[in-house]
Amino acid sequence: MTTQELYEVLTLKSDWVPPEDVYYQKLGRVLREMRVAQGISSQEIARNLNIRPDELRGYEDGICEIPVYKLLLLVGYIENPNE
């Protein structure tokens, strides 16, 4: 998943706005795909970003809303895990 694809999810590049639960499910799926593609475990995210593994799972499963600050932390870490 690229930054552009994530941007399109975040900005709803469509005339149709999905229900909130569908939006968070799609966003969570994109985050999981990005994390897995980079070979980053949920435990690594938890350790480095102080996000509990169950909290991350809730975001990735789309059952919890992702606060903007945590979304920025997650995307930044996934894109640049060594910084």
JSON list of N, CA and C in Angstrom, two decimals:
[
{"chain": "A", "resi": 1, "resn": "MET", "atom": "N", "xyz": [0.85, -1.17, 0.00]},
{"chain": "A", "resi": 1, "resn": "MET", "atom": "CA", "xyz": [0.00, 0.00, 0.00]},
{"chain": "A", "resi": 1, "resn": "MET", "atom": "C", "xyz": [0.90, 1.23, 0.00]},
{"chain": "A", "resi": 2, "resn": "THR", "atom": "N", "xyz": [0.61, 2.16, -0.85]},
{"chain": "A", "resi": 2, "resn": "THR", "atom": "CA", "xyz": [1.44, 3.35, -0.97]},
{"chain": "A", "resi": 2, "resn": "THR", "atom": "C", "xyz": [0.84, 4.51, -0.17]},
{"chain": "A", "resi": 3, "resn": "THR", "atom": "N", "xyz": [1.64, 5.54, 0.00]},
{"chain": "A", "resi": 3, "resn": "THR", "atom": "CA", "xyz": [1.15, 6.74, 0.66]},
{"chain": "A", "resi": 3, "resn": "THR", "atom": "C", "xyz": [-0.02, 7.33, -0.12]},
{"chain": "A", "resi": 4, "resn": "GLN", "atom": "N", "xyz": [0.05, 7.28, -1.44]},
{"chain": "A", "resi": 4, "resn": "GLN", "atom": "CA", "xyz": [-1.03, 7.80, -2.28]},
{"chain": "A", "resi": 4, "resn": "GLN", "atom": "C", "xyz": [-2.33, 7.03, -2.03]},
{"chain": "A", "resi": 5, "resn": "GLU", "atom": "N", "xyz": [-2.23, 5.71, -1.95]},
{"chain": "A", "resi": 5, "resn": "GLU", "atom": "CA", "xyz": [-3.44, 4.90, -1.70]},
{"chain": "A", "resi": 5, "resn": "GLU", "atom": "C", "xyz": [-4.02, 5.21, -0.33]},
{"chain": "A", "resi": 6, "resn": "LEU", "atom": "N", "xyz": [-3.16, 5.39, 0.68]},
{"chain": "A", "resi": 6, "resn": "LEU", "atom": "CA", "xyz": [-3.64, 5.76, 2.00]},
{"chain": "A", "resi": 6, "resn": "LEU", "atom": "C", "xyz": [-4.31, 7.13, 1.96]},
{"chain": "A", "resi": 7, "resn": "TYR", "atom": "N", "xyz": [-3.70, 8.05, 1.24]},
{"chain": "A", "resi": 7, "resn": "TYR", "atom": "CA", "xyz": [-4.27, 9.39, 1.08]},
{"chain": "A", "resi": 7, "resn": "TYR", "atom": "C", "xyz": [-5.67, 9.31, 0.48]},
{"chain": "A", "resi": 8, "resn": "GLU", "atom": "N", "xyz": [-5.85, 8.46, -0.51]},
{"chain": "A", "resi": 8, "resn": "GLU", "atom": "CA", "xyz": [-7.15, 8.32, -1.14]},
{"chain": "A", "resi": 8, "resn": "GLU", "atom": "C", "xyz": [-8.19, 7.76, -0.17]},
{"chain": "A", "resi": 9, "resn": "VAL", "atom": "N", "xyz": [-7.77, 6.86, 0.70]},
{"chain": "A", "resi": 9, "resn": "VAL", "atom": "CA", "xyz": [-8.69, 6.34, 1.72]},
{"chain": "A", "resi": 9, "resn": "VAL", "atom": "C", "xyz": [-9.05, 7.46, 2.69]},
{"chain": "A", "resi": 10, "resn": "LEU", "atom": "N", "xyz": [-8.05, 8.21, 3.13]},
{"chain": "A", "resi": 10, "resn": "LEU", "atom": "CA", "xyz": [-8.28, 9.26, 4.12]},
{"chain": "A", "resi": 10, "resn": "LEU", "atom": "C", "xyz": [-9.12, 10.40, 3.59]},
{"chain": "A", "resi": 11, "resn": "THR", "atom": "N", "xyz": [-8.96, 10.71, 2.31]},
{"chain": "A", "resi": 11, "resn": "THR", "atom": "CA", "xyz": [-9.67, 11.85, 1.75]},
{"chain": "A", "resi": 11, "resn": "THR", "atom": "C", "xyz": [-10.93, 11.47, 1.00]},
{"chain": "A", "resi": 12, "resn": "LEU", "atom": "N", "xyz": [-11.27, 10.20, 1.02]},
{"chain": "A", "resi": 12, "resn": "LEU", "atom": "CA", "xyz": [-12.50, 9.74, 0.40]},
{"chain": "A", "resi": 12, "resn": "LEU", "atom": "C", "xyz": [-12.63, 10.25, -1.04]},
{"chain": "A", "resi": 13, "resn": "LYS", "atom": "N", "xyz": [-11.69, 9.89, -1.88]},
{"chain": "A", "resi": 13, "resn": "LYS", "atom": "CA", "xyz": [-11.68, 10.33, -3.28]},
{"chain": "A", "resi": 13, "resn": "LYS", "atom": "C", "xyz": [-12.83, 9.68, -4.04]},
{"chain": "A", "resi": 14, "resn": "SER", "atom": "N", "xyz": [-14.01, 10.10, -3.70]},
{"chain": "A", "resi": 14, "resn": "SER", "atom": "CA", "xyz": [-15.22, 9.54, -4.29]},
{"chain": "A", "resi": 14, "resn": "SER", "atom": "C", "xyz": [-16.38, 10.48, -4.02]},
{"chain": "A", "resi": 15, "resn": "ASP", "atom": "N", "xyz": [-17.40, 10.40, -4.83]},
{"chain": "A", "resi": 15, "resn": "ASP", "atom": "CA", "xyz": [-18.61, 11.19, -4.58]},
{"chain": "A", "resi": 15, "resn": "ASP", "atom": "C", "xyz": [-19.46, 10.55, -3.49]},
{"chain": "A", "resi": 16, "resn": "TRP", "atom": "N", "xyz": [-19.24, 9.28, -3.26]},
{"chain": "A", "resi": 16, "resn": "TRP", "atom": "CA", "xyz": [-20.00, 8.54, -2.26]},
{"chain": "A", "resi": 16, "resn": "TRP", "atom": "C", "xyz": [-19.22, 8.48, -0.97]},
{"chain": "A", "resi": 17, "resn": "VAL", "atom": "N", "xyz": [-19.81, 8.87, 0.12]},
{"chain": "A", "resi": 17, "resn": "VAL", "atom": "CA", "xyz": [-19.16, 8.81, 1.42]},
{"chain": "A", "resi": 17, "resn": "VAL", "atom": "C", "xyz": [-19.71, 7.58, 2.15]},
{"chain": "A", "resi": 18, "resn": "PRO", "atom": "N", "xyz": [-18.83, 6.62, 2.46]},
{"chain": "A", "resi": 18, "resn": "PRO", "atom": "CA", "xyz": [-19.31, 5.40, 3.12]},
{"chain": "A", "resi": 18, "resn": "PRO", "atom": "C", "xyz": [-19.72, 5.66, 4.56]},
{"chain": "A", "resi": 19, "resn": "PRO", "atom": "N", "xyz": [-20.52, 4.78, 5.12]},
{"chain": "A", "resi": 19, "resn": "PRO", "atom": "CA", "xyz": [-20.83, 4.90, 6.54]},
{"chain": "A", "resi": 19, "resn": "PRO", "atom": "C", "xyz": [-19.53, 4.86, 7.35]},
{"chain": "A", "resi": 20, "resn": "GLU", "atom": "N", "xyz": [-19.56, 5.45, 8.51]},
{"chain": "A", "resi": 20, "resn": "GLU", "atom": "CA", "xyz": [-18.37, 5.57, 9.34]},
{"chain": "A", "resi": 20, "resn": "GLU", "atom": "C", "xyz": [-17.70, 4.22, 9.61]},
{"chain": "A", "resi": 21, "resn": "ASP", "atom": "N", "xyz": [-18.50, 3.19, 9.91]},
{"chain": "A", "resi": 21, "resn": "ASP", "atom": "CA", "xyz": [-17.90, 1.88, 10.22]},
{"chain": "A", "resi": 21, "resn": "ASP", "atom": "C", "xyz": [-17.18, 1.30, 9.00]},
{"chain": "A", "resi": 22, "resn": "VAL", "atom": "N", "xyz": [-17.73, 1.50, 7.81]},
{"chain": "A", "resi": 22, "resn": "VAL", "atom": "CA", "xyz": [-17.10, 1.01, 6.59]},
{"chain": "A", "resi": 22, "resn": "VAL", "atom": "C", "xyz": [-15.80, 1.75, 6.34]},
{"chain": "A", "resi": 23, "resn": "TYR", "atom": "N", "xyz": [-15.81, 3.06, 6.58]},
{"chain": "A", "resi": 23, "resn": "TYR", "atom": "CA", "xyz": [-14.60, 3.88, 6.40]},
{"chain": "A", "resi": 23, "resn": "TYR", "atom": "C", "xyz": [-13.48, 3.38, 7.30]},
{"chain": "A", "resi": 24, "resn": "TYR", "atom": "N", "xyz": [-13.78, 3.16, 8.59]},
{"chain": "A", "resi": 24, "resn": "TYR", "atom": "CA", "xyz": [-12.74, 2.70, 9.52]},
{"chain": "A", "resi": 24, "resn": "TYR", "atom": "C", "xyz": [-12.27, 1.29, 9.20]},
{"chain": "A", "resi": 25, "resn": "GLN", "atom": "N", "xyz": [-13.16, 0.44, 8.68]},
{"chain": "A", "resi": 25, "resn": "GLN", "atom": "CA", "xyz": [-12.73, -0.90, 8.27]},
{"chain": "A", "resi": 25, "resn": "GLN", "atom": "C", "xyz": [-11.75, -0.82, 7.13]},
{"chain": "A", "resi": 26, "resn": "LYS", "atom": "N", "xyz": [-12.03, 0.02, 6.15]},
{"chain": "A", "resi": 26, "resn": "LYS", "atom": "CA", "xyz": [-11.15, 0.16, 5.00]},
{"chain": "A", "resi": 26, "resn": "LYS", "atom": "C", "xyz": [-9.81, 0.78, 5.43]},
{"chain": "A", "resi": 27, "resn": "LEU", "atom": "N", "xyz": [-9.86, 1.80, 6.24]},
{"chain": "A", "resi": 27, "resn": "LEU", "atom": "CA", "xyz": [-8.64, 2.43, 6.73]},
{"chain": "A", "resi": 27, "resn": "LEU", "atom": "C", "xyz": [-7.81, 1.42, 7.53]},
{"chain": "A", "resi": 28, "resn": "GLY", "atom": "N", "xyz": [-8.44, 0.66, 8.39]},
{"chain": "A", "resi": 28, "resn": "GLY", "atom": "CA", "xyz": [-7.72, -0.35, 9.18]},
{"chain": "A", "resi": 28, "resn": "GLY", "atom": "C", "xyz": [-7.08, -1.41, 8.30]},
{"chain": "A", "resi": 29, "resn": "ARG", "atom": "N", "xyz": [-7.79, -1.82, 7.27]},
{"chain": "A", "resi": 29, "resn": "ARG", "atom": "CA", "xyz": [-7.26, -2.82, 6.34]},
{"chain": "A", "resi": 29, "resn": "ARG", "atom": "C", "xyz": [-6.02, -2.28, 5.63]},
{"chain": "A", "resi": 30, "resn": "VAL", "atom": "N", "xyz": [-6.06, -1.01, 5.23]},
{"chain": "A", "resi": 30, "resn": "VAL", "atom": "CA", "xyz": [-4.91, -0.39, 4.58]},
{"chain": "A", "resi": 30, "resn": "VAL", "atom": "C", "xyz": [-3.72, -0.34, 5.54]},
{"chain": "A", "resi": 31, "resn": "LEU", "atom": "N", "xyz": [-3.96, 0.07, 6.77]},
{"chain": "A", "resi": 31, "resn": "LEU", "atom": "CA", "xyz": [-2.88, 0.12, 7.76]},
{"chain": "A", "resi": 31, "resn": "LEU", "atom": "C", "xyz": [-2.25, -1.25, 7.98]},
{"chain": "A", "resi": 32, "resn": "ARG", "atom": "N", "xyz": [-3.09, -2.28, 8.12]},
{"chain": "A", "resi": 32, "resn": "ARG", "atom": "CA", "xyz": [-2.57, -3.64, 8.32]},
{"chain": "A", "resi": 32, "resn": "ARG", "atom": "C", "xyz": [-1.72, -4.07, 7.13]},
{"chain": "A", "resi": 33, "resn": "GLU", "atom": "N", "xyz": [-2.23, -3.83, 5.92]},
{"chain": "A", "resi": 33, "resn": "GLU", "atom": "CA", "xyz": [-1.48, -4.22, 4.72]},
{"chain": "A", "resi": 33, "resn": "GLU", "atom": "C", "xyz": [-0.13, -3.51, 4.66]},
{"chain": "A", "resi": 34, "resn": "MET", "atom": "N", "xyz": [-0.13, -2.23, 5.00]},
{"chain": "A", "resi": 34, "resn": "MET", "atom": "CA", "xyz": [1.13, -1.47, 5.01]},
{"chain": "A", "resi": 34, "resn": "MET", "atom": "C", "xyz": [2.10, -2.05, 6.04]},
{"chain": "A", "resi": 35, "resn": "ARG", "atom": "N", "xyz": [1.60, -2.32, 7.24]},
{"chain": "A", "resi": 35, "resn": "ARG", "atom": "CA", "xyz": [2.44, -2.85, 8.32]},
{"chain": "A", "resi": 35, "resn": "ARG", "atom": "C", "xyz": [3.03, -4.20, 7.95]},
{"chain": "A", "resi": 36, "resn": "VAL", "atom": "N", "xyz": [2.19, -5.09, 7.44]},
{"chain": "A", "resi": 36, "resn": "VAL", "atom": "CA", "xyz": [2.63, -6.43, 7.08]},
{"chain": "A", "resi": 36, "resn": "VAL", "atom": "C", "xyz": [3.64, -6.38, 5.92]},
{"chain": "A", "resi": 37, "resn": "ALA", "atom": "N", "xyz": [3.37, -5.51, 4.94]},
{"chain": "A", "resi": 37, "resn": "ALA", "atom": "CA", "xyz": [4.29, -5.38, 3.80]},
{"chain": "A", "resi": 37, "resn": "ALA", "atom": "C", "xyz": [5.67, -4.93, 4.24]},
{"chain": "A", "resi": 38, "resn": "GLN", "atom": "N", "xyz": [5.73, -4.15, 5.31]},
{"chain": "A", "resi": 38, "resn": "GLN", "atom": "CA", "xyz": [7.02, -3.68, 5.84]},
{"chain": "A", "resi": 38, "resn": "GLN", "atom": "C", "xyz": [7.64, -4.69, 6.81]},
{"chain": "A", "resi": 39, "resn": "GLY", "atom": "N", "xyz": [6.91, -5.77, 7.11]},
{"chain": "A", "resi": 39, "resn": "GLY", "atom": "CA", "xyz": [7.43, -6.78, 8.03]},
{"chain": "A", "resi": 39, "resn": "GLY", "atom": "C", "xyz": [7.44, -6.33, 9.48]},
{"chain": "A", "resi": 40, "resn": "ILE", "atom": "N", "xyz": [6.52, -5.46, 9.84]},
{"chain": "A", "resi": 40, "resn": "ILE", "atom": "CA", "xyz": [6.46, -4.92, 11.21]},
{"chain": "A", "resi": 40, "resn": "ILE", "atom": "C", "xyz": [5.37, -5.66, 11.97]},
{"chain": "A", "resi": 41, "resn": "SER", "atom": "N", "xyz": [5.72, -6.19, 13.14]},
{"chain": "A", "resi": 41, "resn": "SER", "atom": "CA", "xyz": [4.75, -6.91, 13.95]},
{"chain": "A", "resi": 41, "resn": "SER", "atom": "C", "xyz": [3.95, -5.94, 14.82]},
{"chain": "A", "resi": 42, "resn": "SER", "atom": "N", "xyz": [2.81, -6.39, 15.27]},
{"chain": "A", "resi": 42, "resn": "SER", "atom": "CA", "xyz": [2.01, -5.56, 16.17]},
{"chain": "A", "resi": 42, "resn": "SER", "atom": "C", "xyz": [2.75, -5.35, 17.49]},
{"chain": "A", "resi": 43, "resn": "GLN", "atom": "N", "xyz": [3.55, -6.32, 17.90]},
{"chain": "A", "resi": 43, "resn": "GLN", "atom": "CA", "xyz": [4.35, -6.17, 19.12]},
{"chain": "A", "resi": 43, "resn": "GLN", "atom": "C", "xyz": [5.39, -5.07, 18.97]},
{"chain": "A", "resi": 44, "resn": "GLU", "atom": "N", "xyz": [5.98, -4.96, 17.78]},
{"chain": "A", "resi": 44, "resn": "GLU", "atom": "CA", "xyz": [6.96, -3.91, 17.53]},
{"chain": "A", "resi": 44, "resn": "GLU", "atom": "C", "xyz": [6.30, -2.53, 17.60]},
{"chain": "A", "resi": 45, "resn": "ILE", "atom": "N", "xyz": [5.12, -2.41, 17.00]},
{"chain": "A", "resi": 45, "resn": "ILE", "atom": "CA", "xyz": [4.37, -1.16, 17.07]},
{"chain": "A", "resi": 45, "resn": "ILE", "atom": "C", "xyz": [4.09, -0.82, 18.53]},
{"chain": "A", "resi": 46, "resn": "ALA", "atom": "N", "xyz": [3.61, -1.80, 19.28]},
{"chain": "A", "resi": 46, "resn": "ALA", "atom": "CA", "xyz": [3.28, -1.58, 20.69]},
{"chain": "A", "resi": 46, "resn": "ALA", "atom": "C", "xyz": [4.50, -1.10, 21.46]},
{"chain": "A", "resi": 47, "resn": "ARG", "atom": "N", "xyz": [5.61, -1.74, 21.22]},
{"chain": "A", "resi": 47, "resn": "ARG", "atom": "CA", "xyz": [6.84, -1.43, 21.95]},
{"chain": "A", "resi": 47, "resn": "ARG", "atom": "C", "xyz": [7.35, -0.03, 21.62]},
{"chain": "A", "resi": 48, "resn": "ASN", "atom": "N", "xyz": [7.29, 0.34, 20.36]},
{"chain": "A", "resi": 48, "resn": "ASN", "atom": "CA", "xyz": [7.90, 1.60, 19.93]},
{"chain": "A", "resi": 48, "resn": "ASN", "atom": "C", "xyz": [6.97, 2.80, 19.96]},
{"chain": "A", "resi": 49, "resn": "LEU", "atom": "N", "xyz": [5.67, 2.58, 19.92]},
{"chain": "A", "resi": 49, "resn": "LEU", "atom": "CA", "xyz": [4.73, 3.70, 19.87]},
{"chain": "A", "resi": 49, "resn": "LEU", "atom": "C", "xyz": [3.80, 3.78, 21.08]},
{"chain": "A", "resi": 50, "resn": "ASN", "atom": "N", "xyz": [3.99, 2.88, 22.04]},
{"chain": "A", "resi": 50, "resn": "ASN", "atom": "CA", "xyz": [3.11, 2.84, 23.22]},
{"chain": "A", "resi": 50, "resn": "ASN", "atom": "C", "xyz": [1.64, 2.69, 22.84]},
{"chain": "A", "resi": 51, "resn": "ILE", "atom": "N", "xyz": [1.40, 1.83, 21.86]},
{"chain": "A", "resi": 51, "resn": "ILE", "atom": "CA", "xyz": [0.04, 1.47, 21.47]},
{"chain": "A", "resi": 51, "resn": "ILE", "atom": "C", "xyz": [-0.12, -0.01, 21.80]},
{"chain": "A", "resi": 52, "resn": "ARG", "atom": "N", "xyz": [-1.09, -0.33, 22.64]},
{"chain": "A", "resi": 52, "resn": "ARG", "atom": "CA", "xyz": [-1.29, -1.72, 23.03]},
{"chain": "A", "resi": 52, "resn": "ARG", "atom": "C", "xyz": [-1.63, -2.58, 21.82]},
{"chain": "A", "resi": 53, "resn": "PRO", "atom": "N", "xyz": [-1.16, -3.84, 21.77]},
{"chain": "A", "resi": 53, "resn": "PRO", "atom": "CA", "xyz": [-1.49, -4.71, 20.64]},
{"chain": "A", "resi": 53, "resn": "PRO", "atom": "C", "xyz": [-2.99, -4.84, 20.41]},
{"chain": "A", "resi": 54, "resn": "ASP", "atom": "N", "xyz": [-3.79, -4.91, 21.49]},
{"chain": "A", "resi": 54, "resn": "ASP", "atom": "CA", "xyz": [-5.24, -5.03, 21.30]},
{"chain": "A", "resi": 54, "resn": "ASP", "atom": "C", "xyz": [-5.83, -3.72, 20.76]},
{"chain": "A", "resi": 55, "resn": "GLU", "atom": "N", "xyz": [-5.23, -2.60, 21.10]},
{"chain": "A", "resi": 55, "resn": "GLU", "atom": "CA", "xyz": [-5.67, -1.31, 20.56]},
{"chain": "A", "resi": 55, "resn": "GLU", "atom": "C", "xyz": [-5.38, -1.26, 19.06]},
{"chain": "A", "resi": 56, "resn": "LEU", "atom": "N", "xyz": [-4.18, -1.67, 18.66]},
{"chain": "A", "resi": 56, "resn": "LEU", "atom": "CA", "xyz": [-3.82, -1.72, 17.25]},
{"chain": "A", "resi": 56, "resn": "LEU", "atom": "C", "xyz": [-4.74, -2.66, 16.48]},
{"chain": "A", "resi": 57, "resn": "ARG", "atom": "N", "xyz": [-5.03, -3.80, 17.08]},
{"chain": "A", "resi": 57, "resn": "ARG", "atom": "CA", "xyz": [-5.94, -4.77, 16.44]},
{"chain": "A", "resi": 57, "resn": "ARG", "atom": "C", "xyz": [-7.31, -4.15, 16.22]},
{"chain": "A", "resi": 58, "resn": "GLY", "atom": "N", "xyz": [-7.79, -3.38, 17.20]},
{"chain": "A", "resi": 58, "resn": "GLY", "atom": "CA", "xyz": [-9.08, -2.69, 17.05]},
{"chain": "A", "resi": 58, "resn": "GLY", "atom": "C", "xyz": [-9.07, -1.70, 15.90]},
{"chain": "A", "resi": 59, "resn": "TYR", "atom": "N", "xyz": [-7.96, -0.98, 15.75]},
{"chain": "A", "resi": 59, "resn": "TYR", "atom": "CA", "xyz": [-7.83, -0.04, 14.63]},
{"chain": "A", "resi": 59, "resn": "TYR", "atom": "C", "xyz": [-7.81, -0.80, 13.30]},
{"chain": "A", "resi": 60, "resn": "GLU", "atom": "N", "xyz": [-6.98, -1.84, 13.25]},
{"chain": "A", "resi": 60, "resn": "GLU", "atom": "CA", "xyz": [-6.83, -2.59, 11.99]},
{"chain": "A", "resi": 60, "resn": "GLU", "atom": "C", "xyz": [-8.09, -3.35, 11.62]},
{"chain": "A", "resi": 61, "resn": "ASP", "atom": "N", "xyz": [-8.86, -3.77, 12.60]},
{"chain": "A", "resi": 61, "resn": "ASP", "atom": "CA", "xyz": [-10.11, -4.47, 12.32]},
{"chain": "A", "resi": 61, "resn": "ASP", "atom": "C", "xyz": [-11.26, -3.50, 12.02]},
{"chain": "A", "resi": 62, "resn": "GLY", "atom": "N", "xyz": [-11.00, -2.22, 12.23]},
{"chain": "A", "resi": 62, "resn": "GLY", "atom": "CA", "xyz": [-12.02, -1.22, 11.95]},
{"chain": "A", "resi": 62, "resn": "GLY", "atom": "C", "xyz": [-13.11, -1.13, 12.98]},
{"chain": "A", "resi": 63, "resn": "ILE", "atom": "N", "xyz": [-12.87, -1.65, 14.18]},
{"chain": "A", "resi": 63, "resn": "ILE", "atom": "CA", "xyz": [-13.90, -1.59, 15.22]},
{"chain": "A", "resi": 63, "resn": "ILE", "atom": "C", "xyz": [-13.68, -0.42, 16.18]},
{"chain": "A", "resi": 64, "resn": "CYS", "atom": "N", "xyz": [-12.53, 0.23, 16.07]},
{"chain": "A", "resi": 64, "resn": "CYS", "atom": "CA", "xyz": [-12.22, 1.40, 16.88]},
{"chain": "A", "resi": 64, "resn": "CYS", "atom": "C", "xyz": [-11.83, 2.56, 15.97]},
{"chain": "A", "resi": 65, "resn": "GLU", "atom": "N", "xyz": [-12.30, 3.74, 16.30]},
{"chain": "A", "resi": 65, "resn": "GLU", "atom": "CA", "xyz": [-11.88, 4.92, 15.58]},
{"chain": "A", "resi": 65, "resn": "GLU", "atom": "C", "xyz": [-10.42, 5.21, 15.91]},
{"chain": "A", "resi": 66, "resn": "ILE", "atom": "N", "xyz": [-9.67, 5.65, 14.93]},
{"chain": "A", "resi": 66, "resn": "ILE", "atom": "CA", "xyz": [-8.26, 5.96, 15.13]},
{"chain": "A", "resi": 66, "resn": "ILE", "atom": "C", "xyz": [-8.12, 7.47, 15.33]},
{"chain": "A", "resi": 67, "resn": "PRO", "atom": "N", "xyz": [-7.66, 7.87, 16.52]},
{"chain": "A", "resi": 67, "resn": "PRO", "atom": "CA", "xyz": [-7.41, 9.31, 16.70]},
{"chain": "A", "resi": 67, "resn": "PRO", "atom": "C", "xyz": [-6.36, 9.78, 15.69]},
{"chain": "A", "resi": 68, "resn": "VAL", "atom": "N", "xyz": [-6.52, 10.99, 15.21]},
{"chain": "A", "resi": 68, "resn": "VAL", "atom": "CA", "xyz": [-5.63, 11.52, 14.18]},
{"chain": "A", "resi": 68, "resn": "VAL", "atom": "C", "xyz": [-4.18, 11.44, 14.61]},
{"chain": "A", "resi": 69, "resn": "TYR", "atom": "N", "xyz": [-3.88, 11.79, 15.85]},
{"chain": "A", "resi": 69, "resn": "TYR", "atom": "CA", "xyz": [-2.49, 11.75, 16.32]},
{"chain": "A", "resi": 69, "resn": "TYR", "atom": "C", "xyz": [-1.91, 10.35, 16.21]},
{"chain": "A", "resi": 70, "resn": "LYS", "atom": "N", "xyz": [-2.67, 9.34, 16.63]},
{"chain": "A", "resi": 70, "resn": "LYS", "atom": "CA", "xyz": [-2.18, 7.97, 16.56]},
{"chain": "A", "resi": 70, "resn": "LYS", "atom": "C", "xyz": [-2.08, 7.50, 15.11]},
{"chain": "A", "resi": 71, "resn": "LEU", "atom": "N", "xyz": [-2.98, 7.95, 14.26]},
{"chain": "A", "resi": 71, "resn": "LEU", "atom": "CA", "xyz": [-2.90, 7.61, 12.84]},
{"chain": "A", "resi": 71, "resn": "LEU", "atom": "C", "xyz": [-1.59, 8.14, 12.26]},
{"chain": "A", "resi": 72, "resn": "LEU", "atom": "N", "xyz": [-1.26, 9.38, 12.59]},
{"chain": "A", "resi": 72, "resn": "LEU", "atom": "CA", "xyz": [-0.01, 9.96, 12.11]},
{"chain": "A", "resi": 72, "resn": "LEU", "atom": "C", "xyz": [1.20, 9.20, 12.63]},
{"chain": "A", "resi": 73, "resn": "LEU", "atom": "N", "xyz": [1.17, 8.83, 13.91]},
{"chain": "A", "resi": 73, "resn": "LEU", "atom": "CA", "xyz": [2.26, 8.03, 14.48]},
{"chain": "A", "resi": 73, "resn": "LEU", "atom": "C", "xyz": [2.41, 6.70, 13.75]},
{"chain": "A", "resi": 74, "resn": "LEU", "atom": "N", "xyz": [1.29, 6.01, 13.56]},
{"chain": "A", "resi": 74, "resn": "LEU", "atom": "CA", "xyz": [1.33, 4.71, 12.90]},
{"chain": "A", "resi": 74, "resn": "LEU", "atom": "C", "xyz": [1.87, 4.80, 11.48]},
{"chain": "A", "resi": 75, "resn": "VAL", "atom": "N", "xyz": [1.33, 5.71, 10.69]},
{"chain": "A", "resi": 75, "resn": "VAL", "atom": "CA", "xyz": [1.77, 5.83, 9.30]},
{"chain": "A", "resi": 75, "resn": "VAL", "atom": "C", "xyz": [3.23, 6.24, 9.24]},
{"chain": "A", "resi": 76, "resn": "GLY", "atom": "N", "xyz": [3.63, 7.19, 10.08]},
{"chain": "A", "resi": 76, "resn": "GLY", "atom": "CA", "xyz": [5.03, 7.61, 10.10]},
{"chain": "A", "resi": 76, "resn": "GLY", "atom": "C", "xyz": [5.97, 6.47, 10.44]},
{"chain": "A", "resi": 77, "resn": "TYR", "atom": "N", "xyz": [5.60, 5.67, 11.43]},
{"chain": "A", "resi": 77, "resn": "TYR", "atom": "CA", "xyz": [6.46, 4.55, 11.83]},
{"chain": "A", "resi": 77, "resn": "TYR", "atom": "C", "xyz": [6.48, 3.47, 10.77]},
{"chain": "A", "resi": 78, "resn": "ILE", "atom": "N", "xyz": [5.33, 3.16, 10.20]},
{"chain": "A", "resi": 78, "resn": "ILE", "atom": "CA", "xyz": [5.27, 2.11, 9.18]},
{"chain": "A", "resi": 78, "resn": "ILE", "atom": "C", "xyz": [6.10, 2.50, 7.96]},
{"chain": "A", "resi": 79, "resn": "GLU", "atom": "N", "xyz": [6.04, 3.76, 7.59]},
{"chain": "A", "resi": 79, "resn": "GLU", "atom": "CA", "xyz": [6.82, 4.19, 6.42]},
{"chain": "A", "resi": 79, "resn": "GLU", "atom": "C", "xyz": [8.30, 4.32, 6.70]},
{"chain": "A", "resi": 80, "resn": "ASN", "atom": "N", "xyz": [8.67, 4.61, 7.96]},
{"chain": "A", "resi": 80, "resn": "ASN", "atom": "CA", "xyz": [10.08, 4.82, 8.31]},
{"chain": "A", "resi": 80, "resn": "ASN", "atom": "C", "xyz": [10.39, 4.17, 9.66]},
{"chain": "A", "resi": 81, "resn": "PRO", "atom": "N", "xyz": [10.38, 2.83, 9.74]},
{"chain": "A", "resi": 81, "resn": "PRO", "atom": "CA", "xyz": [10.55, 2.18, 11.04]},
{"chain": "A", "resi": 81, "resn": "PRO", "atom": "C", "xyz": [11.93, 2.36, 11.66]},
{"chain": "A", "resi": 82, "resn": "ASN", "atom": "N", "xyz": [12.91, 2.73, 10.91]},
{"chain": "A", "resi": 82, "resn": "ASN", "atom": "CA", "xyz": [14.27, 2.85, 11.45]},
{"chain": "A", "resi": 82, "resn": "ASN", "atom": "C", "xyz": [14.64, 4.25, 11.87]},
{"chain": "A", "resi": 83, "resn": "GLU", "atom": "N", "xyz": [13.70, 5.18, 11.81]},
{"chain": "A", "resi": 83, "resn": "GLU", "atom": "CA", "xyz": [14.02, 6.56, 12.19]},
{"chain": "A", "resi": 83, "resn": "GLU", "atom": "C", "xyz": [13.65, 6.83, 13.62]}
]
